[in-house]
């Protein structure tokens, strides 16, 4: 990362419509605020509102917001939070995001914030998503939006939308990964005690995020496996570490992770390969060996199946030496 870039943190301005979801506002501050690159903050986060001062929330409390919408003009990325009145876009917010788009800023929405973007015309002919309970209304009001009803988030050009509530976490981690790479995004996820970056990529990517983990009986074994991805681990190896039979391990693992041990292991191997492709210049055979996929041919087969891109193309697209665009999606767990 260029030190001159880091000298001025990327400014994220969060717009809080009224009544705003406090969780939607907290997510960007929680995640972007934990980004540190080369000892410096990666982001500066500001919250603004159409009417500065006490802003009602969907929980019945007031959130005091000091900044008005003028803050949007100084943003690099604008995030529109969700509101309890999704079908009544605020004209001043609509005008602010339309102006920001004209200035070439990246604009994102969490949950029902997508209605503000759609009202501004930013999503016309583009892929987008929103909270599933309001997807039908968005489709009815804005028929020219290519609504993706089964995704966590979708990026089309400079516009990124997410579905409800916790999907905003996935959206923010995706933006961090886009700006600073997988290693930084995964470290932020670890610090925030949330799931690591879930798969995303161009529209042809295969969407196979893991379900949330629901137990801890196999947590030590999962951690051990993550530290030994470069080894040819088998079901027997995993069961031996857990101190149980293969049958018991498989049952417990599926109950906690939603997938079989070998499915989980393959997912982690591919994710490690993606991180190495983004953050190193290792030859393909060394990347394959380091993540336990064996050979460069095996790496290629699994990565193409997961992302639609060869390792060389993936590195060219997502290496920290340059970033790419296009439509990006990640499916609902």
mmCIF file of C-alpha atoms in Angstrom:
data_model
loop_
_atom_site.group_PDB
_atom_site.id
_atom_site.type_symbol
_atom_site.label_atom_id
_atom_site.label_comp_id
_atom_site.label_asym_id
_atom_site.label_seq_id
_atom_site.Cartn_x
_atom_site.Cartn_y
_atom_site.Cartn_z
ATOM 1 C CA UNK A 1 0.000 0.000 0.000
ATOM 2 C CA UNK A 2 1.330 3.418 -0.985
ATOM 3 C CA UNK A 3 2.275 5.385 2.201
ATOM 4 C CA UNK A 4 1.000 8.551 0.567
ATOM 5 C CA UNK A 5 -2.421 6.925 0.319
ATOM 6 C CA UNK A 6 -2.335 5.984 3.996
ATOM 7 C CA UNK A 7 -1.391 9.544 5.021
ATOM 8 C CA UNK A 8 -5.051 10.476 4.530
ATOM 9 C CA UNK A 9 -7.503 7.806 5.729
ATOM 10 C CA UNK A 10 -10.305 6.773 3.404
ATOM 11 C CA UNK A 11 -13.323 8.763 4.602
ATOM 12 C CA UNK A 12 -16.578 6.837 5.059
ATOM 13 C CA UNK A 13 -19.684 8.927 5.652
ATOM 14 C CA UNK A 14 -22.718 7.081 7.014
ATOM 15 C CA UNK A 15 -26.103 8.670 6.345
ATOM 16 C CA UNK A 16 -28.682 8.059 9.072
ATOM 17 C CA UNK A 17 -32.270 8.388 7.767
ATOM 18 C CA UNK A 18 -35.035 8.857 10.338
ATOM 19 C CA UNK A 19 -35.944 6.617 12.119
ATOM 20 C CA UNK A 20 -32.597 4.911 11.687
ATOM 21 C CA UNK A 21 -31.515 1.405 12.676
ATOM 22 C CA UNK A 22 -28.843 1.877 15.352
ATOM 23 C CA UNK A 23 -27.320 -1.466 14.367
ATOM 24 C CA UNK A 24 -26.951 -0.290 10.774
ATOM 25 C CA UNK A 25 -25.096 2.810 11.963
ATOM 26 C CA UNK A 26 -22.901 0.862 14.396
ATOM 27 C CA UNK A 27 -21.678 -1.718 11.853
ATOM 28 C CA UNK A 28 -19.551 0.659 9.714
ATOM 29 C CA UNK A 29 -18.029 2.340 12.772
ATOM 30 C CA UNK A 30 -17.263 -1.014 14.393
ATOM 31 C CA UNK A 31 -15.570 -2.536 11.331
ATOM 32 C CA UNK A 32 -13.969 0.365 9.467
ATOM 33 C CA UNK A 33 -12.739 1.746 12.790
ATOM 34 C CA UNK A 34 -10.655 -1.390 13.374
ATOM 35 C CA UNK A 35 -8.664 -1.098 10.138
ATOM 36 C CA UNK A 36 -5.017 -0.250 10.764
ATOM 37 C CA UNK A 37 -2.564 -0.433 7.870
ATOM 38 C CA UNK A 38 1.154 0.225 8.362
ATOM 39 C CA UNK A 39 0.377 1.617 11.807
ATOM 40 C CA UNK A 40 -2.171 4.146 10.578
ATOM 41 C CA UNK A 41 -5.977 4.175 10.534
ATOM 42 C CA UNK A 42 -7.304 2.964 7.211
ATOM 43 C CA UNK A 43 -10.580 4.834 7.519
ATOM 44 C CA UNK A 44 -12.214 7.846 9.094
ATOM 45 C CA UNK A 45 -15.928 7.314 9.808
ATOM 46 C CA UNK A 46 -18.455 10.142 10.139
ATOM 47 C CA UNK A 47 -22.225 9.888 10.666
ATOM 48 C CA UNK A 48 -24.527 12.524 9.206
ATOM 49 C CA UNK A 49 -28.245 13.197 8.929
ATOM 50 C CA UNK A 50 -30.610 15.427 6.987
ATOM 51 C CA UNK A 51 -31.423 17.191 10.264
ATOM 52 C CA UNK A 52 -28.404 17.209 12.611
ATOM 53 C CA UNK A 53 -29.188 16.709 16.262
ATOM 54 C CA UNK A 54 -31.350 13.994 17.852
ATOM 55 C CA UNK A 55 -32.335 11.437 15.203
ATOM 56 C CA UNK A 56 -35.072 8.957 16.194
ATOM 57 C CA UNK A 57 -34.141 5.279 15.953
ATOM 58 C CA UNK A 58 -36.256 2.224 15.251
ATOM 59 C CA UNK A 59 -35.662 1.152 18.872
ATOM 60 C CA UNK A 60 -37.326 4.219 20.356
ATOM 61 C CA UNK A 61 -34.109 5.982 21.377
ATOM 62 C CA UNK A 62 -32.604 9.123 19.932
ATOM 63 C CA UNK A 63 -29.176 9.093 18.293
ATOM 64 C CA UNK A 64 -27.395 12.437 18.448
ATOM 65 C CA UNK A 65 -25.805 13.211 15.063
ATOM 66 C CA UNK A 66 -23.577 16.268 14.784
ATOM 67 C CA UNK A 67 -23.022 16.374 11.028
ATOM 68 C CA UNK A 68 -25.390 17.428 8.274
ATOM 69 C CA UNK A 69 -25.474 16.126 4.717
ATOM 70 C CA UNK A 70 -22.711 18.539 3.692
ATOM 71 C CA UNK A 71 -20.348 15.860 5.072
ATOM 72 C CA UNK A 72 -21.209 13.684 2.059
ATOM 73 C CA UNK A 73 -19.258 16.025 -0.223
ATOM 74 C CA UNK A 74 -16.024 15.122 1.596
ATOM 75 C CA UNK A 75 -16.650 11.348 1.508
ATOM 76 C CA UNK A 76 -14.754 8.720 -0.419
ATOM 77 C CA UNK A 77 -17.436 6.135 0.352
ATOM 78 C CA UNK A 78 -21.049 6.859 1.344
ATOM 79 C CA UNK A 79 -23.044 4.284 3.309
ATOM 80 C CA UNK A 80 -26.807 4.756 3.640
ATOM 81 C CA UNK A 81 -28.198 3.013 6.708
ATOM 82 C CA UNK A 82 -31.591 1.346 6.871
ATOM 83 C CA UNK A 83 -34.700 3.042 8.217
ATOM 84 C CA UNK A 84 -38.014 2.044 9.707
ATOM 85 C CA UNK A 85 -39.760 3.939 6.905
ATOM 86 C CA UNK A 86 -38.157 2.327 3.851
ATOM 87 C CA UNK A 87 -40.894 3.278 1.398
ATOM 88 C CA UNK A 88 -40.598 7.023 2.016
ATOM 89 C CA UNK A 89 -37.142 8.084 0.799
ATOM 90 C CA UNK A 90 -35.961 11.413 2.243
ATOM 91 C CA UNK A 91 -35.617 13.879 -0.685
ATOM 92 C CA UNK A 92 -32.536 15.552 0.805
ATOM 93 C CA UNK A 93 -30.785 12.196 1.228
ATOM 94 C CA UNK A 94 -31.773 11.205 -2.282
ATOM 95 C CA UNK A 95 -30.283 14.437 -3.618
ATOM 96 C CA UNK A 96 -27.099 13.962 -1.582
ATOM 97 C CA UNK A 97 -26.418 10.438 -2.845
ATOM 98 C CA UNK A 98 -27.261 11.454 -6.410
ATOM 99 C CA UNK A 99 -24.705 14.269 -6.171
ATOM 100 C CA UNK A 100 -22.163 11.896 -4.613
ATOM 101 C CA UNK A 101 -22.639 9.460 -7.482
ATOM 102 C CA UNK A 102 -22.122 12.247 -9.997
ATOM 103 C CA UNK A 103 -18.841 13.015 -8.216
ATOM 104 C CA UNK A 104 -17.711 9.407 -8.681
ATOM 105 C CA UNK A 105 -17.934 8.327 -5.053
ATOM 106 C CA UNK A 106 -18.548 4.725 -4.024
ATOM 107 C CA UNK A 107 -22.031 4.395 -2.534
ATOM 108 C CA UNK A 108 -23.332 1.541 -0.411
ATOM 109 C CA UNK A 109 -26.533 0.764 1.442
ATOM 110 C CA UNK A 110 -27.367 -1.492 4.336
ATOM 111 C CA UNK A 111 -30.794 -3.118 4.564
ATOM 112 C CA UNK A 112 -33.562 -0.739 3.418
ATOM 113 C CA UNK A 113 -31.084 2.007 2.590
ATOM 114 C CA UNK A 114 -31.348 0.608 -0.943
ATOM 115 C CA UNK A 115 -34.662 2.449 -1.356
ATOM 116 C CA UNK A 116 -32.804 5.787 -1.122
ATOM 117 C CA UNK A 117 -30.345 4.680 -3.824
ATOM 118 C CA UNK A 118 -33.148 3.387 -6.033
ATOM 119 C CA UNK A 119 -35.121 6.617 -5.648
ATOM 120 C CA UNK A 120 -32.010 8.520 -6.725
ATOM 121 C CA UNK A 121 -31.920 6.441 -9.917
ATOM 122 C CA UNK A 122 -28.527 4.947 -9.089
ATOM 123 C CA UNK A 123 -29.734 1.349 -9.341
ATOM 124 C CA UNK A 124 -31.565 1.682 -12.651
ATOM 125 C CA UNK A 125 -30.537 -1.314 -14.771
ATOM 126 C CA UNK A 126 -28.148 -2.509 -12.067
ATOM 127 C CA UNK A 127 -28.068 -5.489 -9.737
ATOM 128 C CA UNK A 128 -29.069 -4.702 -6.156
ATOM 129 C CA UNK A 129 -30.544 -6.255 -3.043
ATOM 130 C CA UNK A 130 -32.349 -5.231 0.142
ATOM 131 C CA UNK A 131 -33.945 -6.742 3.222
ATOM 132 C CA UNK A 132 -35.947 -9.753 2.037
ATOM 133 C CA UNK A 133 -39.188 -8.656 3.720
ATOM 134 C CA UNK A 134 -39.224 -5.492 1.592
ATOM 135 C CA UNK A 135 -37.815 -6.931 -1.623
ATOM 136 C CA UNK A 136 -41.257 -7.205 -3.226
ATOM 137 C CA UNK A 137 -41.991 -3.541 -2.558
ATOM 138 C CA UNK A 138 -38.664 -2.444 -3.999
ATOM 139 C CA UNK A 139 -39.314 -4.547 -7.092
ATOM 140 C CA UNK A 140 -42.771 -3.011 -7.493
ATOM 141 C CA UNK A 141 -41.634 0.583 -7.001
ATOM 142 C CA UNK A 142 -38.439 0.321 -9.033
ATOM 143 C CA UNK A 143 -39.010 -2.287 -11.757
ATOM 144 C CA UNK A 144 -35.826 -1.333 -13.603
ATOM 145 C CA UNK A 145 -33.651 -2.522 -10.705
ATOM 146 C CA UNK A 146 -32.286 -6.054 -11.238
ATOM 147 C CA UNK A 147 -33.213 -7.237 -7.755
ATOM 148 C CA UNK A 148 -31.136 -10.131 -6.397
ATOM 149 C CA UNK A 149 -33.283 -11.699 -3.708
ATOM 150 C CA UNK A 150 -30.944 -14.482 -2.589
ATOM 151 C CA UNK A 151 -27.698 -12.671 -1.833
ATOM 152 C CA UNK A 152 -26.033 -11.103 1.180
ATOM 153 C CA UNK A 153 -24.661 -8.231 -0.830
ATOM 154 C CA UNK A 154 -24.183 -7.293 -4.457
ATOM 155 C CA UNK A 155 -21.847 -4.797 -6.073
ATOM 156 C CA UNK A 156 -22.537 -3.391 -9.503
ATOM 157 C CA UNK A 157 -19.998 -0.788 -10.480
ATOM 158 C CA UNK A 158 -19.548 1.768 -7.676
ATOM 159 C CA UNK A 159 -22.837 0.827 -5.987
ATOM 160 C CA UNK A 160 -22.971 -1.835 -3.277
ATOM 161 C CA UNK A 161 -26.177 -2.954 -1.563
ATOM 162 C CA UNK A 162 -26.728 -5.494 1.201
ATOM 163 C CA UNK A 163 -29.707 -7.368 2.552
ATOM 164 C CA UNK A 164 -30.922 -7.103 6.133
ATOM 165 C CA UNK A 165 -29.095 -6.344 9.358
ATOM 166 C CA UNK A 166 -26.033 -8.589 9.775
ATOM 167 C CA UNK A 167 -25.446 -8.697 6.010
ATOM 168 C CA UNK A 168 -24.145 -5.174 6.530
ATOM 169 C CA UNK A 169 -21.165 -6.815 8.238
ATOM 170 C CA UNK A 170 -20.463 -8.814 5.081
ATOM 171 C CA UNK A 171 -20.801 -5.672 2.986
ATOM 172 C CA UNK A 172 -18.316 -3.706 5.106
ATOM 173 C CA UNK A 173 -15.814 -6.567 5.166
ATOM 174 C CA UNK A 174 -16.135 -6.798 1.382
ATOM 175 C CA UNK A 175 -15.324 -3.087 1.067
ATOM 176 C CA UNK A 176 -12.342 -3.453 3.400
ATOM 177 C CA UNK A 177 -11.128 -6.416 1.380
ATOM 178 C CA UNK A 178 -11.520 -4.428 -1.830
ATOM 179 C CA UNK A 179 -9.533 -1.503 -0.393
ATOM 180 C CA UNK A 180 -6.845 -3.281 1.644
ATOM 181 C CA UNK A 181 -6.957 -6.998 0.836
ATOM 182 C CA UNK A 182 -8.096 -10.237 2.418
ATOM 183 C CA UNK A 183 -5.505 -10.322 5.198
ATOM 184 C CA UNK A 184 -6.614 -6.938 6.583
ATOM 185 C CA UNK A 185 -10.315 -7.776 6.243
ATOM 186 C CA UNK A 186 -9.907 -11.122 7.990
ATOM 187 C CA UNK A 187 -7.952 -9.493 10.826
ATOM 188 C CA UNK A 188 -10.777 -6.975 11.282
ATOM 189 C CA UNK A 189 -13.277 -9.842 11.377
ATOM 190 C CA UNK A 190 -11.172 -11.566 14.045
ATOM 191 C CA UNK A 191 -10.949 -8.421 16.173
ATOM 192 C CA UNK A 192 -14.690 -7.824 15.850
ATOM 193 C CA UNK A 193 -15.484 -11.481 16.667
ATOM 194 C CA UNK A 194 -17.482 -11.946 13.472
ATOM 195 C CA UNK A 195 -17.248 -14.467 10.633
ATOM 196 C CA UNK A 196 -14.366 -13.925 8.202
ATOM 197 C CA UNK A 197 -14.937 -12.419 4.776
ATOM 198 C CA UNK A 198 -17.466 -14.594 3.014
ATOM 199 C CA UNK A 199 -16.989 -15.423 -0.648
ATOM 200 C CA UNK A 200 -17.702 -12.682 -3.138
ATOM 201 C CA UNK A 201 -16.578 -11.987 -6.678
ATOM 202 C CA UNK A 202 -17.880 -11.326 -10.133
ATOM 203 C CA UNK A 203 -21.334 -12.457 -11.140
ATOM 204 C CA UNK A 204 -20.082 -15.710 -12.590
ATOM 205 C CA UNK A 205 -18.610 -16.697 -9.212
ATOM 206 C CA UNK A 206 -20.045 -19.747 -7.487
ATOM 207 C CA UNK A 207 -21.679 -18.657 -4.269
ATOM 208 C CA UNK A 208 -20.935 -21.043 -1.405
ATOM 209 C CA UNK A 209 -20.505 -19.194 1.896
ATOM 210 C CA UNK A 210 -20.442 -21.288 5.045
ATOM 211 C CA UNK A 211 -23.390 -21.152 7.440
ATOM 212 C CA UNK A 212 -22.708 -19.509 10.822
ATOM 213 C CA UNK A 213 -21.043 -21.797 13.344
ATOM 214 C CA UNK A 214 -23.463 -22.906 16.053
ATOM 215 C CA UNK A 215 -21.318 -24.700 18.605
ATOM 216 C CA UNK A 216 -17.884 -25.057 20.178
ATOM 217 C CA UNK A 217 -17.332 -28.792 20.677
ATOM 218 C CA UNK A 218 -15.220 -28.951 17.494
ATOM 219 C CA UNK A 219 -13.787 -25.435 17.774
ATOM 220 C CA UNK A 220 -10.331 -26.621 18.857
ATOM 221 C CA UNK A 221 -10.187 -29.074 15.973
ATOM 222 C CA UNK A 222 -11.283 -26.411 13.498
ATOM 223 C CA UNK A 223 -8.553 -24.121 14.814
ATOM 224 C CA UNK A 224 -5.971 -26.899 14.603
ATOM 225 C CA UNK A 225 -7.011 -27.676 11.036
ATOM 226 C CA UNK A 226 -6.708 -23.988 10.073
ATOM 227 C CA UNK A 227 -3.127 -24.012 11.370
ATOM 228 C CA UNK A 228 -2.338 -27.141 9.373
ATOM 229 C CA UNK A 229 -3.987 -26.502 6.022
ATOM 230 C CA UNK A 230 -0.710 -27.267 4.275
ATOM 231 C CA UNK A 231 -0.904 -30.882 5.456
ATOM 232 C CA UNK A 232 -2.974 -33.662 3.765
ATOM 233 C CA UNK A 233 -5.589 -33.836 6.534
ATOM 234 C CA UNK A 234 -8.113 -36.677 6.473
ATOM 235 C CA UNK A 235 -11.308 -37.392 8.361
ATOM 236 C CA UNK A 236 -9.313 -39.770 10.526
ATOM 237 C CA UNK A 237 -6.804 -37.027 11.345
ATOM 238 C CA UNK A 238 -9.590 -34.651 12.365
ATOM 239 C CA UNK A 239 -11.355 -37.300 14.444
ATOM 240 C CA UNK A 240 -8.121 -38.271 16.181
ATOM 241 C CA UNK A 241 -7.463 -34.648 17.135
ATOM 242 C CA UNK A 242 -11.018 -34.298 18.456
ATOM 243 C CA UNK A 243 -10.706 -37.564 20.367
ATOM 244 C CA UNK A 244 -13.876 -39.037 18.879
ATOM 245 C CA UNK A 245 -14.848 -41.486 16.162
ATOM 246 C CA UNK A 246 -15.171 -40.384 12.556
ATOM 247 C CA UNK A 247 -18.926 -40.876 12.779
ATOM 248 C CA UNK A 248 -19.226 -38.730 15.915
ATOM 249 C CA UNK A 249 -16.972 -36.048 14.463
ATOM 250 C CA UNK A 250 -19.039 -35.884 11.285
ATOM 251 C CA UNK A 251 -22.277 -35.583 13.242
ATOM 252 C CA UNK A 252 -20.970 -32.893 15.589
ATOM 253 C CA UNK A 253 -19.188 -31.004 12.839
ATOM 254 C CA UNK A 254 -22.294 -30.813 10.703
ATOM 255 C CA UNK A 255 -24.410 -29.734 13.675
ATOM 256 C CA UNK A 256 -22.004 -26.892 14.433
ATOM 257 C CA UNK A 257 -20.877 -25.812 10.965
ATOM 258 C CA UNK A 258 -23.770 -26.833 8.729
ATOM 259 C CA UNK A 259 -21.441 -28.771 6.414
ATOM 260 C CA UNK A 260 -19.362 -31.930 6.537
ATOM 261 C CA UNK A 261 -15.764 -31.763 7.842
ATOM 262 C CA UNK A 262 -14.305 -32.247 4.370
ATOM 263 C CA UNK A 263 -16.578 -29.606 2.826
ATOM 264 C CA UNK A 264 -15.510 -27.172 5.543
ATOM 265 C CA UNK A 265 -11.858 -28.073 5.030
ATOM 266 C CA UNK A 266 -12.040 -27.519 1.274
ATOM 267 C CA UNK A 267 -13.732 -24.167 1.800
ATOM 268 C CA UNK A 268 -10.924 -23.064 4.127
ATOM 269 C CA UNK A 269 -8.252 -24.259 1.691
ATOM 270 C CA UNK A 270 -9.742 -22.228 -1.158
ATOM 271 C CA UNK A 271 -10.131 -19.168 1.072
ATOM 272 C CA UNK A 272 -6.486 -19.460 2.117
ATOM 273 C CA UNK A 273 -5.497 -19.751 -1.550
ATOM 274 C CA UNK A 274 -7.440 -16.586 -2.362
ATOM 275 C CA UNK A 275 -5.704 -14.728 0.445
ATOM 276 C CA UNK A 276 -2.268 -15.854 -0.747
ATOM 277 C CA UNK A 277 -3.078 -14.878 -4.323
ATOM 278 C CA UNK A 278 -4.108 -11.428 -3.132
ATOM 279 C CA UNK A 279 -1.248 -10.771 -0.740
ATOM 280 C CA UNK A 280 1.800 -12.613 -2.107
ATOM 281 C CA UNK A 281 3.655 -13.261 -5.342
ATOM 282 C CA UNK A 282 4.189 -16.950 -4.605
ATOM 283 C CA UNK A 283 4.209 -19.221 -7.673
ATOM 284 C CA UNK A 284 0.987 -21.174 -8.176
ATOM 285 C CA UNK A 285 2.468 -24.496 -7.110
ATOM 286 C CA UNK A 286 3.630 -22.948 -3.822
ATOM 287 C CA UNK A 287 0.208 -21.402 -3.218
ATOM 288 C CA UNK A 288 -1.389 -24.806 -3.839
ATOM 289 C CA UNK A 289 1.021 -26.505 -1.424
ATOM 290 C CA UNK A 290 0.615 -23.858 1.281
ATOM 291 C CA UNK A 291 -3.170 -24.265 1.389
ATOM 292 C CA UNK A 292 -3.202 -28.038 0.994
ATOM 293 C CA UNK A 293 -4.657 -28.198 -2.508
ATOM 294 C CA UNK A 294 -1.678 -30.182 -3.754
ATOM 295 C CA UNK A 295 -0.867 -29.036 -7.260
ATOM 296 C CA UNK A 296 -1.303 -25.960 -9.389
ATOM 297 C CA UNK A 297 -3.799 -27.890 -11.515
ATOM 298 C CA UNK A 298 -5.860 -28.727 -8.442
ATOM 299 C CA UNK A 299 -5.716 -25.099 -7.302
ATOM 300 C CA UNK A 300 -6.914 -23.992 -10.725
ATOM 301 C CA UNK A 301 -9.821 -26.463 -10.759
ATOM 302 C CA UNK A 302 -11.098 -25.527 -7.311
ATOM 303 C CA UNK A 303 -10.682 -21.780 -7.803
ATOM 304 C CA UNK A 304 -12.444 -21.810 -11.166
ATOM 305 C CA UNK A 305 -15.284 -23.813 -9.610
ATOM 306 C CA UNK A 306 -15.578 -21.347 -6.727
ATOM 307 C CA UNK A 307 -14.956 -18.035 -8.458
ATOM 308 C CA UNK A 308 -15.099 -18.515 -12.208
ATOM 309 C CA UNK A 309 -11.519 -17.211 -12.488
ATOM 310 C CA UNK A 310 -8.193 -18.961 -12.943
ATOM 311 C CA UNK A 311 -5.557 -18.278 -10.258
ATOM 312 C CA UNK A 312 -3.677 -15.960 -12.636
ATOM 313 C CA UNK A 313 -6.832 -14.018 -13.472
ATOM 314 C CA UNK A 314 -7.870 -13.888 -9.816
ATOM 315 C CA UNK A 315 -4.489 -12.474 -8.799
ATOM 316 C CA UNK A 316 -4.643 -9.892 -11.569
ATOM 317 C CA UNK A 317 -8.139 -8.888 -10.449
ATOM 318 C CA UNK A 318 -7.657 -8.779 -6.680
ATOM 319 C CA UNK A 319 -3.949 -8.314 -6.029
ATOM 320 C CA UNK A 320 -3.076 -5.287 -3.915
ATOM 321 C CA UNK A 321 -1.110 -4.109 -6.965
ATOM 322 C CA UNK A 322 -4.458 -3.163 -8.510
ATOM 323 C CA UNK A 323 -8.184 -3.564 -8.066
ATOM 324 C CA UNK A 324 -10.963 -4.358 -10.451
ATOM 325 C CA UNK A 325 -14.621 -3.583 -10.858
ATOM 326 C CA UNK A 326 -17.638 -5.456 -12.087
ATOM 327 C CA UNK A 327 -20.645 -6.911 -10.365
ATOM 328 C CA UNK A 328 -19.889 -8.704 -7.114
ATOM 329 C CA UNK A 329 -22.241 -10.984 -5.193
ATOM 330 C CA UNK A 330 -22.233 -13.272 -2.219
ATOM 331 C CA UNK A 331 -25.149 -15.556 -1.497
ATOM 332 C CA UNK A 332 -27.205 -15.875 1.657
ATOM 333 C CA UNK A 333 -26.034 -18.486 4.116
#
